[in-house]
Amino acid sequence: KPRPLGGSETGGAAALPIWIKYMATALRGMPDVEPVVPDGVLALRIDPVTGVRADNDEDGVYEYFYHENPPPEVEFDLPSLFGDGDSAPDAQLGQAQKLFQPDITIPAKPSPAKPNEAPAKPAENIIRNPLGSY
């Protein structure tokens, strides 16, 4: 008769130990074999931060692509952004600020309550009694 696994149990977690034991018996004595990349497929390292091809000296994760659809090679124009001597420092700073600092308008501080007005309810009152009358 089927019965529930419990509130925090899943089928995959419950079945994994059984599967590991089964496969250990089934594969006993078999040599380890590295998977071979099929013809027509490229294995390329991709920088997980930028999503572009990683250089040979960079860390990256392997992704697989068909020869017909490799990822584009992207070149970043960092010298012009951080200074190569050809552009004015002010222009470089403006370009860097646009890149790293989004346009954000900070709202003005609220004006203090007038003497004849009741102060706003503190947030802690709302948390303690969310359905109370205000």
Coordinates of C-alpha atoms in Angstrom, one line a residue:
K1 CA 0.0 0.0 0.0
P2 CA 1.5 3.4 -1.0
R3 CA 2.2 5.8 1.8
P4 CA 3.6 9.4 2.0
L5 CA 7.3 9.9 2.4
G6 CA 6.8 12.6 5.0
G7 CA 6.7 16.4 5.1
S8 CA 10.4 17.1 4.2
E9 CA 11.3 14.0 2.2
T10 CA 11.4 13.8 -1.6
G11 CA 11.5 10.8 -3.9
G12 CA 14.9 11.7 -5.3
A13 CA 16.4 12.0 -1.8
A14 CA 14.9 8.8 -0.7
A15 CA 15.8 6.9 -3.8
L16 CA 19.4 8.1 -4.1
P17 CA 21.0 5.8 -1.5
I18 CA 19.2 2.8 -3.1
W19 CA 20.5 3.9 -6.6
I20 CA 24.1 4.3 -5.4
K21 CA 24.1 0.8 -3.8
Y22 CA 22.6 -0.7 -7.0
M23 CA 25.1 1.0 -9.3
A24 CA 28.1 0.1 -7.1
T25 CA 27.1 -3.6 -7.5
A26 CA 26.3 -3.3 -11.2
L27 CA 29.5 -1.5 -12.1
R28 CA 31.9 -3.5 -9.8
G29 CA 35.0 -4.3 -11.8
M30 CA 34.2 -2.0 -14.7
P31 CA 36.9 0.5 -15.7
D32 CA 36.2 4.3 -15.3
V33 CA 35.6 5.8 -18.8
E34 CA 35.8 9.5 -19.6
P35 CA 33.0 10.6 -21.9
V36 CA 34.2 11.5 -25.4
V37 CA 33.0 14.8 -27.0
P38 CA 31.1 13.8 -30.2
D39 CA 32.3 15.0 -33.6
G40 CA 30.9 18.4 -34.5
V41 CA 30.8 19.5 -30.9
L42 CA 33.2 22.1 -29.3
A43 CA 34.1 22.1 -25.6
L44 CA 34.9 25.7 -24.7
R45 CA 35.6 27.3 -21.3
I46 CA 33.2 30.1 -20.5
D47 CA 33.8 32.8 -17.9
P48 CA 30.8 32.4 -15.6
V49 CA 30.7 36.1 -14.7
T50 CA 30.8 37.6 -18.2
G51 CA 29.4 34.7 -20.2
V52 CA 32.1 35.0 -22.9
R53 CA 35.0 32.7 -23.7
A54 CA 37.5 32.4 -21.0
D55 CA 41.2 33.0 -21.8
N56 CA 43.6 30.1 -21.2
D57 CA 44.8 31.6 -18.0
E58 CA 41.3 32.3 -16.6
D59 CA 39.0 30.1 -14.7
G60 CA 36.0 29.0 -16.6
V61 CA 33.3 26.3 -16.8
Y62 CA 33.1 24.0 -19.8
E63 CA 30.1 24.5 -22.1
Y64 CA 29.4 22.6 -25.3
F65 CA 28.6 24.1 -28.7
Y66 CA 28.0 22.8 -32.2
H67 CA 30.8 23.7 -34.6
E68 CA 28.2 25.7 -36.6
N69 CA 27.1 27.8 -33.6
P70 CA 30.1 28.7 -31.4
P71 CA 29.7 31.6 -29.0
P72 CA 31.0 34.9 -30.4
E73 CA 34.4 36.2 -29.4
V74 CA 33.8 39.4 -27.5
E75 CA 36.5 42.0 -27.0
F76 CA 36.1 44.6 -24.3
D77 CA 37.4 48.1 -25.0
L78 CA 38.8 48.6 -21.6
P79 CA 41.8 50.9 -22.5
S80 CA 39.4 53.6 -23.7
L81 CA 37.3 53.2 -20.6
F82 CA 40.1 53.4 -18.0
G83 CA 42.6 55.5 -19.9
D84 CA 44.8 54.9 -22.9
G85 CA 46.0 58.5 -23.1
D86 CA 43.8 59.4 -26.1
S87 CA 40.8 60.8 -24.4
A88 CA 40.3 63.4 -21.6
P89 CA 40.2 62.1 -18.0
D90 CA 36.8 63.8 -17.4
A91 CA 35.3 61.9 -20.3
Q92 CA 36.7 58.7 -19.0
L93 CA 35.3 59.3 -15.6
G94 CA 31.9 60.1 -17.0
Q95 CA 31.9 57.0 -19.0
A96 CA 33.0 54.9 -16.0
Q97 CA 30.3 56.5 -13.8
K98 CA 27.6 55.7 -16.3
L99 CA 28.8 52.1 -16.4
F100 CA 29.1 51.5 -12.7
Q101 CA 26.7 54.0 -11.1
P102 CA 23.1 54.0 -12.4
D103 CA 21.1 57.2 -12.4
I104 CA 19.3 57.2 -9.0
T105 CA 17.4 60.1 -7.6
I106 CA 17.4 60.1 -3.8
P107 CA 14.0 61.3 -2.4
A108 CA 14.1 64.4 -0.1
K109 CA 13.7 63.9 3.7
P110 CA 10.1 64.1 4.8
S111 CA 9.3 67.3 6.6
P112 CA 8.7 67.0 10.4
A113 CA 5.1 66.7 11.7
K114 CA 3.4 70.0 12.4
P115 CA 2.6 70.6 16.0
N116 CA -1.2 70.2 15.5
E117 CA -0.8 66.9 13.6
A118 CA -0.5 63.5 15.3
P119 CA 2.8 61.8 14.5
A120 CA 2.6 58.8 12.1
K121 CA 2.2 55.3 13.7
P122 CA 5.6 53.8 14.3
A123 CA 6.4 50.7 12.2
E124 CA 6.8 48.6 15.3
N125 CA 3.1 49.2 16.2
I126 CA 2.1 47.9 12.7
I127 CA 4.3 44.8 13.2
R128 CA 2.9 44.1 16.7
N129 CA -0.7 44.7 15.7
P130 CA -1.1 44.5 11.9
L131 CA -4.9 44.4 12.0
G132 CA -5.2 47.2 14.6
S133 CA -7.1 50.4 13.9
Y134 CA -5.0 53.3 12.6

